[in-house]
Amino acid sequence: MFVERSPLLWLALACYCLFITYVSLMPGQEEGELTDLKQYKIPHLDKLLHIAAYWLYALLALLATAKVSQKRWLISSLLLLLILHGVALEYLQITLTLNREASLPDIIANTAGVLLGYFTMLVYHICQAKGSH
């Protein structure tokens, strides 16, 4: 089984998946708390954090499956699963949480993060291939 090839990466991916799920479904924060992003007065900080979180999510997933995901359809399926996870979490925010709401801009930011992670790995592989010549 391919999990045996990189168990630490799979463990990191599983933990990160749980972390993303937990953070997405925790109740909304009160004003002035550390996780109240409005207090930092950084424009679009929420969206930047969504992009960064899903960028890392995609990188972990692509690294964990690197030995088995040589086929384009498998990579596409993996990235689609990550995007669907983000969409599902947005939906669950309005059905399971207090003081949270789903947001199309959050879904777009999550998707942008996944695509950015894919392009990061693509550039890495291109640079790696050029360096081995």
mmCIF file of N, CA and C in Angstrom:
data_model
loop_
_atom_site.group_PDB
_atom_site.id
_atom_site.type_symbol
_atom_site.label_atom_id
_atom_site.label_comp_id
_atom_site.label_asym_id
_atom_site.label_seq_id
_atom_site.Cartn_x
_atom_site.Cartn_y
_atom_site.Cartn_z
ATOM 1 N N MET A 1 0.841 -1.191 0.000
ATOM 2 C CA MET A 1 0.000 0.000 0.000
ATOM 3 C C MET A 1 0.884 1.252 0.000
ATOM 4 N N PHE A 2 0.436 2.313 -0.683
ATOM 5 C CA PHE A 2 1.278 3.493 -0.839
ATOM 6 C C PHE A 2 1.438 4.307 0.423
ATOM 7 N N VAL A 3 0.613 4.108 1.438
ATOM 8 C CA VAL A 3 0.757 4.852 2.694
ATOM 9 C C VAL A 3 2.081 4.500 3.367
ATOM 10 N N GLU A 4 2.532 3.269 3.184
ATOM 11 C CA GLU A 4 3.774 2.820 3.815
ATOM 12 C C GLU A 4 4.995 3.556 3.277
ATOM 13 N N ARG A 5 4.909 4.131 2.110
ATOM 14 C CA ARG A 5 6.053 4.802 1.499
ATOM 15 C C ARG A 5 6.406 6.113 2.194
ATOM 16 N N SER A 6 5.430 6.802 2.725
ATOM 17 C CA SER A 6 5.701 8.072 3.398
ATOM 18 C C SER A 6 4.729 8.270 4.563
ATOM 19 N N PRO A 7 4.847 7.441 5.597
ATOM 20 C CA PRO A 7 3.869 7.501 6.693
ATOM 21 C C PRO A 7 3.860 8.835 7.439
ATOM 22 N N LEU A 8 5.002 9.501 7.559
ATOM 23 C CA LEU A 8 5.015 10.780 8.269
ATOM 24 C C LEU A 8 4.265 11.858 7.499
ATOM 25 N N LEU A 9 4.392 11.856 6.179
ATOM 26 C CA LEU A 9 3.639 12.813 5.371
ATOM 27 C C LEU A 9 2.145 12.537 5.445
ATOM 28 N N TRP A 10 1.776 11.257 5.434
ATOM 29 C CA TRP A 10 0.354 10.911 5.552
ATOM 30 C C TRP A 10 -0.180 11.306 6.927
ATOM 31 N N LEU A 11 0.611 11.113 7.948
ATOM 32 C CA LEU A 11 0.203 11.521 9.293
ATOM 33 C C LEU A 11 0.048 13.036 9.364
ATOM 34 N N ALA A 12 0.998 13.761 8.788
ATOM 35 C CA ALA A 12 0.915 15.224 8.760
ATOM 36 C C ALA A 12 -0.330 15.673 7.996
ATOM 37 N N LEU A 13 -0.611 15.032 6.867
ATOM 38 C CA LEU A 13 -1.791 15.379 6.078
ATOM 39 C C LEU A 13 -3.074 15.097 6.869
ATOM 40 N N ALA A 14 -3.148 13.964 7.521
ATOM 41 C CA ALA A 14 -4.337 13.629 8.314
ATOM 42 C C ALA A 14 -4.531 14.620 9.458
ATOM 43 N N CYS A 15 -3.451 14.952 10.149
ATOM 44 C CA CYS A 15 -3.538 15.927 11.250
ATOM 45 C C CYS A 15 -3.954 17.297 10.729
ATOM 46 N N TYR A 16 -3.409 17.694 9.599
ATOM 47 C CA TYR A 16 -3.745 18.997 9.043
ATOM 48 C C TYR A 16 -5.200 19.032 8.585
ATOM 49 N N CYS A 17 -5.681 17.940 8.019
ATOM 50 C CA CYS A 17 -7.077 17.836 7.613
ATOM 51 C C CYS A 17 -7.982 18.013 8.838
ATOM 52 N N LEU A 18 -7.641 17.351 9.928
ATOM 53 C CA LEU A 18 -8.413 17.498 11.175
ATOM 54 C C LEU A 18 -8.319 18.929 11.702
ATOM 55 N N PHE A 19 -7.134 19.529 11.614
ATOM 56 C CA PHE A 19 -6.944 20.902 12.074
ATOM 57 C C PHE A 19 -7.820 21.871 11.276
ATOM 58 N N ILE A 20 -7.799 21.751 9.950
ATOM 59 C CA ILE A 20 -8.613 22.617 9.086
ATOM 60 C C ILE A 20 -10.092 22.442 9.431
ATOM 61 N N THR A 21 -10.504 21.205 9.635
ATOM 62 C CA THR A 21 -11.896 20.934 9.967
ATOM 63 C C THR A 21 -12.254 21.560 11.313
ATOM 64 N N TYR A 22 -11.403 21.375 12.306
ATOM 65 C CA TYR A 22 -11.657 21.931 13.641
ATOM 66 C C TYR A 22 -11.740 23.456 13.599
ATOM 67 N N VAL A 23 -10.757 24.092 12.995
ATOM 68 C CA VAL A 23 -10.722 25.559 12.951
ATOM 69 C C VAL A 23 -11.932 26.099 12.188
ATOM 70 N N SER A 24 -12.335 25.408 11.133
ATOM 71 C CA SER A 24 -13.460 25.871 10.328
ATOM 72 C C SER A 24 -14.794 25.739 11.062
ATOM 73 N N LEU A 25 -14.886 24.778 11.967
ATOM 74 C CA LEU A 25 -16.165 24.515 12.623
ATOM 75 C C LEU A 25 -16.238 25.005 14.061
ATOM 76 N N MET A 26 -15.176 25.626 14.563
ATOM 77 C CA MET A 26 -15.259 26.161 15.922
ATOM 78 C C MET A 26 -16.169 27.386 15.928
ATOM 79 N N PRO A 27 -16.774 27.678 17.067
ATOM 80 C CA PRO A 27 -17.709 28.818 17.120
ATOM 81 C C PRO A 27 -17.011 30.132 16.781
ATOM 82 N N GLY A 28 -17.809 31.097 16.330
ATOM 83 C CA GLY A 28 -17.279 32.424 16.032
ATOM 84 C C GLY A 28 -16.666 33.052 17.271
ATOM 85 N N GLN A 29 -15.700 33.914 17.066
ATOM 86 C CA GLN A 29 -14.964 34.504 18.179
ATOM 87 C C GLN A 29 -15.582 35.822 18.632
ATOM 88 N N GLU A 30 -15.429 36.076 19.918
ATOM 89 C CA GLU A 30 -15.903 37.336 20.494
ATOM 90 C C GLU A 30 -14.942 38.450 20.117
ATOM 91 N N GLU A 31 -15.434 39.654 20.091
ATOM 92 C CA GLU A 31 -14.622 40.815 19.768
ATOM 93 C C GLU A 31 -13.473 40.953 20.758
ATOM 94 N N GLY A 32 -12.275 41.211 20.236
ATOM 95 C CA GLY A 32 -11.102 41.419 21.070
ATOM 96 C C GLY A 32 -10.307 40.169 21.390
ATOM 97 N N GLU A 33 -10.837 38.978 21.094
ATOM 98 C CA GLU A 33 -10.076 37.752 21.329
ATOM 99 C C GLU A 33 -8.955 37.637 20.299
ATOM 100 N N LEU A 34 -7.966 36.835 20.614
ATOM 101 C CA LEU A 34 -6.805 36.659 19.746
ATOM 102 C C LEU A 34 -7.209 36.268 18.324
ATOM 103 N N THR A 35 -8.228 35.444 18.187
ATOM 104 C CA THR A 35 -8.650 34.971 16.868
ATOM 105 C C THR A 35 -9.670 35.890 16.195
ATOM 106 N N ASP A 36 -9.986 37.016 16.794
ATOM 107 C CA ASP A 36 -10.845 38.012 16.164
ATOM 108 C C ASP A 36 -9.989 38.806 15.175
ATOM 109 N N LEU A 37 -10.065 38.452 13.907
ATOM 110 C CA LEU A 37 -9.160 39.000 12.894
ATOM 111 C C LEU A 37 -9.409 40.474 12.595
ATOM 112 N N LYS A 38 -10.603 40.967 12.871
ATOM 113 C CA LYS A 38 -10.914 42.378 12.576
ATOM 114 C C LYS A 38 -10.061 43.337 13.394
ATOM 115 N N GLN A 39 -9.640 42.902 14.576
ATOM 116 C CA GLN A 39 -8.874 43.795 15.443
ATOM 117 C C GLN A 39 -7.488 44.117 14.886
ATOM 118 N N TYR A 40 -6.973 43.308 13.975
ATOM 119 C CA TYR A 40 -5.629 43.530 13.433
ATOM 120 C C TYR A 40 -5.609 44.577 12.319
ATOM 121 N N LYS A 41 -6.773 44.901 11.796
ATOM 122 C CA LYS A 41 -6.931 45.944 10.777
ATOM 123 C C LYS A 41 -6.026 45.728 9.546
ATOM 124 N N ILE A 42 -5.868 44.468 9.179
ATOM 125 C CA ILE A 42 -5.120 44.115 7.967
ATOM 126 C C ILE A 42 -6.159 43.773 6.894
ATOM 127 N N PRO A 43 -6.169 44.537 5.798
ATOM 128 C CA PRO A 43 -7.179 44.280 4.759
ATOM 129 C C PRO A 43 -7.128 42.841 4.249
ATOM 130 N N HIS A 44 -8.266 42.213 4.212
ATOM 131 C CA HIS A 44 -8.439 40.858 3.654
ATOM 132 C C HIS A 44 -7.610 39.795 4.382
ATOM 133 N N LEU A 45 -7.295 40.019 5.643
ATOM 134 C CA LEU A 45 -6.504 39.041 6.408
ATOM 135 C C LEU A 45 -7.177 37.675 6.412
ATOM 136 N N ASP A 46 -8.487 37.654 6.565
ATOM 137 C CA ASP A 46 -9.226 36.394 6.567
ATOM 138 C C ASP A 46 -8.986 35.618 5.272
ATOM 139 N N LYS A 47 -9.080 36.308 4.146
ATOM 140 C CA LYS A 47 -8.902 35.633 2.847
ATOM 141 C C LYS A 47 -7.449 35.181 2.653
ATOM 142 N N LEU A 48 -6.499 35.996 3.108
ATOM 143 C CA LEU A 48 -5.084 35.607 3.026
ATOM 144 C C LEU A 48 -4.818 34.351 3.845
ATOM 145 N N LEU A 49 -5.451 34.250 5.008
ATOM 146 C CA LEU A 49 -5.281 33.052 5.842
ATOM 147 C C LEU A 49 -5.929 31.836 5.199
ATOM 148 N N HIS A 50 -7.069 32.024 4.550
ATOM 149 C CA HIS A 50 -7.706 30.913 3.819
ATOM 150 C C HIS A 50 -6.770 30.424 2.712
ATOM 151 N N ILE A 51 -6.219 31.349 1.941
ATOM 152 C CA ILE A 51 -5.310 30.974 0.852
ATOM 153 C C ILE A 51 -4.099 30.233 1.405
ATOM 154 N N ALA A 52 -3.490 30.759 2.450
ATOM 155 C CA ALA A 52 -2.300 30.127 3.033
ATOM 156 C C ALA A 52 -2.619 28.739 3.585
ATOM 157 N N ALA A 53 -3.754 28.609 4.252
ATOM 158 C CA ALA A 53 -4.123 27.319 4.844
ATOM 159 C C ALA A 53 -4.329 26.255 3.775
ATOM 160 N N TYR A 54 -5.014 26.614 2.702
ATOM 161 C CA TYR A 54 -5.276 25.632 1.652
ATOM 162 C C TYR A 54 -4.073 25.438 0.738
ATOM 163 N N TRP A 55 -3.175 26.407 0.668
ATOM 164 C CA TRP A 55 -1.907 26.229 -0.039
ATOM 165 C C TRP A 55 -1.108 25.125 0.656
ATOM 166 N N LEU A 56 -1.010 25.223 1.973
ATOM 167 C CA LEU A 56 -0.295 24.208 2.744
ATOM 168 C C LEU A 56 -0.996 22.857 2.655
ATOM 169 N N TYR A 57 -2.314 22.862 2.694
ATOM 170 C CA TYR A 57 -3.111 21.640 2.577
ATOM 171 C C TYR A 57 -2.788 20.933 1.256
ATOM 172 N N ALA A 58 -2.764 21.693 0.169
ATOM 173 C CA ALA A 58 -2.464 21.114 -1.145
ATOM 174 C C ALA A 58 -1.029 20.596 -1.198
ATOM 175 N N LEU A 59 -0.092 21.350 -0.658
ATOM 176 C CA LEU A 59 1.304 20.901 -0.652
ATOM 177 C C LEU A 59 1.454 19.583 0.102
ATOM 178 N N LEU A 60 0.849 19.493 1.274
ATOM 179 C CA LEU A 60 0.930 18.255 2.055
ATOM 180 C C LEU A 60 0.309 17.089 1.297
ATOM 181 N N ALA A 61 -0.838 17.324 0.691
ATOM 182 C CA ALA A 61 -1.515 16.256 -0.055
ATOM 183 C C ALA A 61 -0.687 15.814 -1.262
ATOM 184 N N LEU A 62 -0.136 16.769 -1.981
ATOM 185 C CA LEU A 62 0.669 16.428 -3.160
ATOM 186 C C LEU A 62 1.975 15.739 -2.767
ATOM 187 N N LEU A 63 2.573 16.166 -1.673
ATOM 188 C CA LEU A 63 3.795 15.505 -1.208
ATOM 189 C C LEU A 63 3.515 14.085 -0.712
ATOM 190 N N ALA A 64 2.413 13.921 0.006
ATOM 191 C CA ALA A 64 2.066 12.596 0.541
ATOM 192 C C ALA A 64 1.768 11.603 -0.571
ATOM 193 N N THR A 65 1.221 12.081 -1.665
ATOM 194 C CA THR A 65 0.837 11.191 -2.760
ATOM 195 C C THR A 65 1.823 11.240 -3.926
ATOM 196 N N ALA A 66 2.962 11.866 -3.739
ATOM 197 C CA ALA A 66 3.915 12.078 -4.841
ATOM 198 C C ALA A 66 4.320 10.792 -5.537
ATOM 199 N N LYS A 67 4.460 9.724 -4.806
ATOM 200 C CA LYS A 67 4.935 8.473 -5.415
ATOM 201 C C LYS A 67 3.843 7.775 -6.224
ATOM 202 N N VAL A 68 2.577 8.100 -5.927
ATOM 203 C CA VAL A 68 1.487 7.403 -6.621
ATOM 204 C C VAL A 68 0.707 8.311 -7.551
ATOM 205 N N SER A 69 0.862 9.618 -7.413
ATOM 206 C CA SER A 69 0.021 10.521 -8.203
ATOM 207 C C SER A 69 0.762 11.067 -9.417
ATOM 208 N N GLN A 70 1.307 10.173 -10.222
ATOM 209 C CA GLN A 70 1.979 10.592 -11.442
ATOM 210 C C GLN A 70 0.981 10.838 -12.569
ATOM 211 N N LYS A 71 -0.212 10.307 -12.435
ATOM 212 C CA LYS A 71 -1.215 10.479 -13.481
ATOM 213 C C LYS A 71 -1.991 11.778 -13.249
ATOM 214 N N ARG A 72 -2.236 12.468 -14.328
ATOM 215 C CA ARG A 72 -2.905 13.769 -14.264
ATOM 216 C C ARG A 72 -4.296 13.678 -13.639
ATOM 217 N N TRP A 73 -5.051 12.626 -13.976
ATOM 218 C CA TRP A 73 -6.414 12.489 -13.460
ATOM 219 C C TRP A 73 -6.400 12.270 -11.953
ATOM 220 N N LEU A 74 -5.370 11.605 -11.442
ATOM 221 C CA LEU A 74 -5.278 11.363 -10.000
ATOM 222 C C LEU A 74 -4.966 12.663 -9.263
ATOM 223 N N ILE A 75 -4.075 13.467 -9.820
ATOM 224 C CA ILE A 75 -3.753 14.768 -9.227
ATOM 225 C C ILE A 75 -4.991 15.663 -9.257
ATOM 226 N N SER A 76 -5.689 15.675 -10.389
ATOM 227 C CA SER A 76 -6.910 16.478 -10.522
ATOM 228 C C SER A 76 -7.956 16.043 -9.501
ATOM 229 N N SER A 77 -8.100 14.740 -9.328
ATOM 230 C CA SER A 77 -9.068 14.219 -8.355
ATOM 231 C C SER A 77 -8.699 14.623 -6.933
ATOM 232 N N LEU A 78 -7.419 14.554 -6.619
ATOM 233 C CA LEU A 78 -6.946 14.944 -5.292
ATOM 234 C C LEU A 78 -7.236 16.423 -5.030
ATOM 235 N N LEU A 79 -6.900 17.273 -5.991
ATOM 236 C CA LEU A 79 -7.142 18.707 -5.825
ATOM 237 C C LEU A 79 -8.633 18.997 -5.721
ATOM 238 N N LEU A 80 -9.444 18.294 -6.496
ATOM 239 C CA LEU A 80 -10.890 18.468 -6.415
ATOM 240 C C LEU A 80 -11.413 18.060 -5.039
ATOM 241 N N LEU A 81 -10.870 16.988 -4.475
ATOM 242 C CA LEU A 81 -11.275 16.575 -3.120
ATOM 243 C C LEU A 81 -10.963 17.647 -2.082
ATOM 244 N N LEU A 82 -9.797 18.278 -2.200
ATOM 245 C CA LEU A 82 -9.444 19.346 -1.269
ATOM 246 C C LEU A 82 -10.402 20.529 -1.404
ATOM 247 N N ILE A 83 -10.725 20.879 -2.642
ATOM 248 C CA ILE A 83 -11.658 21.985 -2.877
ATOM 249 C C ILE A 83 -13.040 21.638 -2.323
ATOM 250 N N LEU A 84 -13.490 20.409 -2.568
ATOM 251 C CA LEU A 84 -14.798 19.983 -2.054
ATOM 252 C C LEU A 84 -14.813 19.944 -0.528
ATOM 253 N N HIS A 85 -13.693 19.612 0.091
ATOM 254 C CA HIS A 85 -13.607 19.647 1.550
ATOM 255 C C HIS A 85 -13.826 21.072 2.046
ATOM 256 N N GLY A 86 -13.206 22.040 1.371
ATOM 257 C CA GLY A 86 -13.403 23.444 1.734
ATOM 258 C C GLY A 86 -14.850 23.889 1.552
ATOM 259 N N VAL A 87 -15.481 23.459 0.468
ATOM 260 C CA VAL A 87 -16.888 23.805 0.221
ATOM 261 C C VAL A 87 -17.771 23.169 1.295
ATOM 262 N N ALA A 88 -17.522 21.909 1.602
ATOM 263 C CA ALA A 88 -18.315 21.214 2.630
ATOM 264 C C ALA A 88 -18.174 21.898 3.985
ATOM 265 N N LEU A 89 -16.975 22.330 4.321
ATOM 266 C CA LEU A 89 -16.775 23.009 5.605
ATOM 267 C C LEU A 89 -17.515 24.342 5.642
ATOM 268 N N GLU A 90 -17.537 25.048 4.523
ATOM 269 C CA GLU A 90 -18.301 26.298 4.473
ATOM 270 C C GLU A 90 -19.787 26.018 4.698
ATOM 271 N N TYR A 91 -20.292 24.962 4.076
ATOM 272 C CA TYR A 91 -21.703 24.597 4.269
ATOM 273 C C TYR A 91 -21.963 24.207 5.723
ATOM 274 N N LEU A 92 -21.065 23.431 6.297
ATOM 275 C CA LEU A 92 -21.250 22.988 7.686
ATOM 276 C C LEU A 92 -21.185 24.153 8.666
ATOM 277 N N GLN A 93 -20.500 25.220 8.299
ATOM 278 C CA GLN A 93 -20.444 26.387 9.181
ATOM 279 C C GLN A 93 -21.836 26.970 9.416
ATOM 280 N N ILE A 94 -22.679 26.950 8.414
ATOM 281 C CA ILE A 94 -24.015 27.517 8.603
ATOM 282 C C ILE A 94 -24.993 26.520 9.214
ATOM 283 N N THR A 95 -24.654 25.237 9.170
ATOM 284 C CA THR A 95 -25.580 24.246 9.716
ATOM 285 C C THR A 95 -25.181 23.762 11.105
ATOM 286 N N LEU A 96 -23.897 23.789 11.448
ATOM 287 C CA LEU A 96 -23.452 23.201 12.714
ATOM 288 C C LEU A 96 -22.878 24.183 13.734
ATOM 289 N N THR A 97 -22.540 25.392 13.315
ATOM 290 C CA THR A 97 -21.827 26.287 14.224
ATOM 291 C C THR A 97 -22.672 27.489 14.627
ATOM 292 N N LEU A 98 -22.230 28.126 15.698
ATOM 293 C CA LEU A 98 -22.840 29.372 16.152
ATOM 294 C C LEU A 98 -21.972 30.532 15.712
ATOM 295 N N ASN A 99 -22.598 31.625 15.336
ATOM 296 C CA ASN A 99 -21.887 32.849 14.967
ATOM 297 C C ASN A 99 -20.944 32.682 13.777
ATOM 298 N N ARG A 100 -21.197 31.714 12.919
ATOM 299 C CA ARG A 100 -20.373 31.523 11.717
ATOM 300 C C ARG A 100 -21.296 31.539 10.511
ATOM 301 N N GLU A 101 -20.764 31.938 9.381
ATOM 302 C CA GLU A 101 -21.556 31.957 8.159
ATOM 303 C C GLU A 101 -20.709 31.484 6.985
ATOM 304 N N ALA A 102 -21.371 30.882 6.023
ATOM 305 C CA ALA A 102 -20.684 30.455 4.809
ATOM 306 C C ALA A 102 -20.432 31.674 3.933
ATOM 307 N N SER A 103 -19.396 31.583 3.125
ATOM 308 C CA SER A 103 -19.038 32.729 2.307
ATOM 309 C C SER A 103 -18.450 32.262 0.978
ATOM 310 N N LEU A 104 -19.006 32.757 -0.111
ATOM 311 C CA LEU A 104 -18.453 32.453 -1.436
ATOM 312 C C LEU A 104 -17.019 32.959 -1.559
ATOM 313 N N PRO A 105 -16.690 34.164 -1.057
ATOM 314 C CA PRO A 105 -15.286 34.592 -1.110
ATOM 315 C C PRO A 105 -14.338 33.650 -0.346
ATOM 316 N N ASP A 106 -14.809 33.022 0.726
ATOM 317 C CA ASP A 106 -13.971 32.041 1.434
ATOM 318 C C ASP A 106 -13.732 30.810 0.556
ATOM 319 N N ILE A 107 -14.779 30.369 -0.138
ATOM 320 C CA ILE A 107 -14.637 29.222 -1.041
ATOM 321 C C ILE A 107 -13.655 29.554 -2.158
ATOM 322 N N ILE A 108 -13.750 30.761 -2.685
ATOM 323 C CA ILE A 108 -12.829 31.193 -3.744
ATOM 324 C C ILE A 108 -11.398 31.250 -3.209
ATOM 325 N N ALA A 109 -11.222 31.769 -1.993
ATOM 326 C CA ALA A 109 -9.881 31.841 -1.393
ATOM 327 C C ALA A 109 -9.327 30.438 -1.142
ATOM 328 N N ASN A 110 -10.168 29.521 -0.657
ATOM 329 C CA ASN A 110 -9.724 28.136 -0.441
ATOM 330 C C ASN A 110 -9.277 27.511 -1.761
ATOM 331 N N THR A 111 -10.078 27.711 -2.791
ATOM 332 C CA THR A 111 -9.753 27.164 -4.117
ATOM 333 C C THR A 111 -8.462 27.773 -4.651
ATOM 334 N N ALA A 112 -8.305 29.076 -4.461
ATOM 335 C CA ALA A 112 -7.066 29.740 -4.894
ATOM 336 C C ALA A 112 -5.864 29.157 -4.167
ATOM 337 N N GLY A 113 -6.007 28.854 -2.889
ATOM 338 C CA GLY A 113 -4.915 28.255 -2.124
ATOM 339 C C GLY A 113 -4.541 26.880 -2.650
ATOM 340 N N VAL A 114 -5.548 26.067 -2.975
ATOM 341 C CA VAL A 114 -5.288 24.731 -3.534
ATOM 342 C C VAL A 114 -4.562 24.859 -4.871
ATOM 343 N N LEU A 115 -5.035 25.739 -5.720
ATOM 344 C CA LEU A 115 -4.391 25.927 -7.036
ATOM 345 C C LEU A 115 -2.977 26.484 -6.882
ATOM 346 N N LEU A 116 -2.783 27.396 -5.953
ATOM 347 C CA LEU A 116 -1.452 27.935 -5.686
ATOM 348 C C LEU A 116 -0.510 26.829 -5.198
ATOM 349 N N GLY A 117 -1.016 25.935 -4.360
ATOM 350 C CA GLY A 117 -0.217 24.793 -3.908
ATOM 351 C C GLY A 117 0.180 23.901 -5.068
ATOM 352 N N TYR A 118 -0.764 23.652 -5.984
ATOM 353 C CA TYR A 118 -0.467 22.850 -7.165
ATOM 354 C C TYR A 118 0.613 23.516 -8.018
ATOM 355 N N PHE A 119 0.448 24.819 -8.270
ATOM 356 C CA PHE A 119 1.432 25.526 -9.104
ATOM 357 C C PHE A 119 2.788 25.618 -8.417
ATOM 358 N N THR A 120 2.804 25.702 -7.099
ATOM 359 C CA THR A 120 4.067 25.685 -6.361
ATOM 360 C C THR A 120 4.796 24.370 -6.590
ATOM 361 N N MET A 121 4.056 23.256 -6.493
ATOM 362 C CA MET A 121 4.671 21.947 -6.727
ATOM 363 C C MET A 121 5.110 21.792 -8.178
ATOM 364 N N LEU A 122 4.335 22.335 -9.094
ATOM 365 C CA LEU A 122 4.686 22.275 -10.511
ATOM 366 C C LEU A 122 6.007 23.009 -10.759
ATOM 367 N N VAL A 123 6.137 24.199 -10.230
ATOM 368 C CA VAL A 123 7.376 24.975 -10.384
ATOM 369 C C VAL A 123 8.539 24.247 -9.719
ATOM 370 N N TYR A 124 8.295 23.677 -8.540
ATOM 371 C CA TYR A 124 9.336 22.922 -7.843
ATOM 372 C C TYR A 124 9.835 21.759 -8.704
ATOM 373 N N HIS A 125 8.897 21.007 -9.293
ATOM 374 C CA HIS A 125 9.286 19.869 -10.132
ATOM 375 C C HIS A 125 10.023 20.311 -11.386
ATOM 376 N N ILE A 126 9.613 21.415 -11.963
ATOM 377 C CA ILE A 126 10.307 21.945 -13.154
ATOM 378 C C ILE A 126 11.738 22.350 -12.787
ATOM 379 N N CYS A 127 11.885 23.074 -11.682
ATOM 380 C CA CYS A 127 13.222 23.494 -11.235
ATOM 381 C C CYS A 127 14.094 22.289 -10.874
ATOM 382 N N GLN A 128 13.492 21.300 -10.261
ATOM 383 C CA GLN A 128 14.219 20.093 -9.890
ATOM 384 C C GLN A 128 14.696 19.342 -11.138
ATOM 385 N N ALA A 129 13.848 19.285 -12.160
ATOM 386 C CA ALA A 129 14.192 18.588 -13.405
ATOM 387 C C ALA A 129 15.328 19.338 -14.121
ATOM 388 N N LYS A 130 15.273 20.664 -14.114
ATOM 389 C CA LYS A 130 16.339 21.444 -14.755
ATOM 390 C C LYS A 130 17.657 21.318 -14.010
ATOM 391 N N GLY A 131 17.579 21.192 -12.699
ATOM 392 C CA GLY A 131 18.781 21.087 -11.887
ATOM 393 C C GLY A 131 19.468 19.735 -12.017
ATOM 394 N N SER A 132 18.725 18.710 -12.436
ATOM 395 C CA SER A 132 19.335 17.370 -12.547
ATOM 396 C C SER A 132 20.025 17.163 -13.884
ATOM 397 N N HIS A 133 19.943 18.138 -14.793
ATOM 398 C CA HIS A 133 20.612 17.998 -16.101
ATOM 399 C C HIS A 133 21.984 18.537 -16.071
#
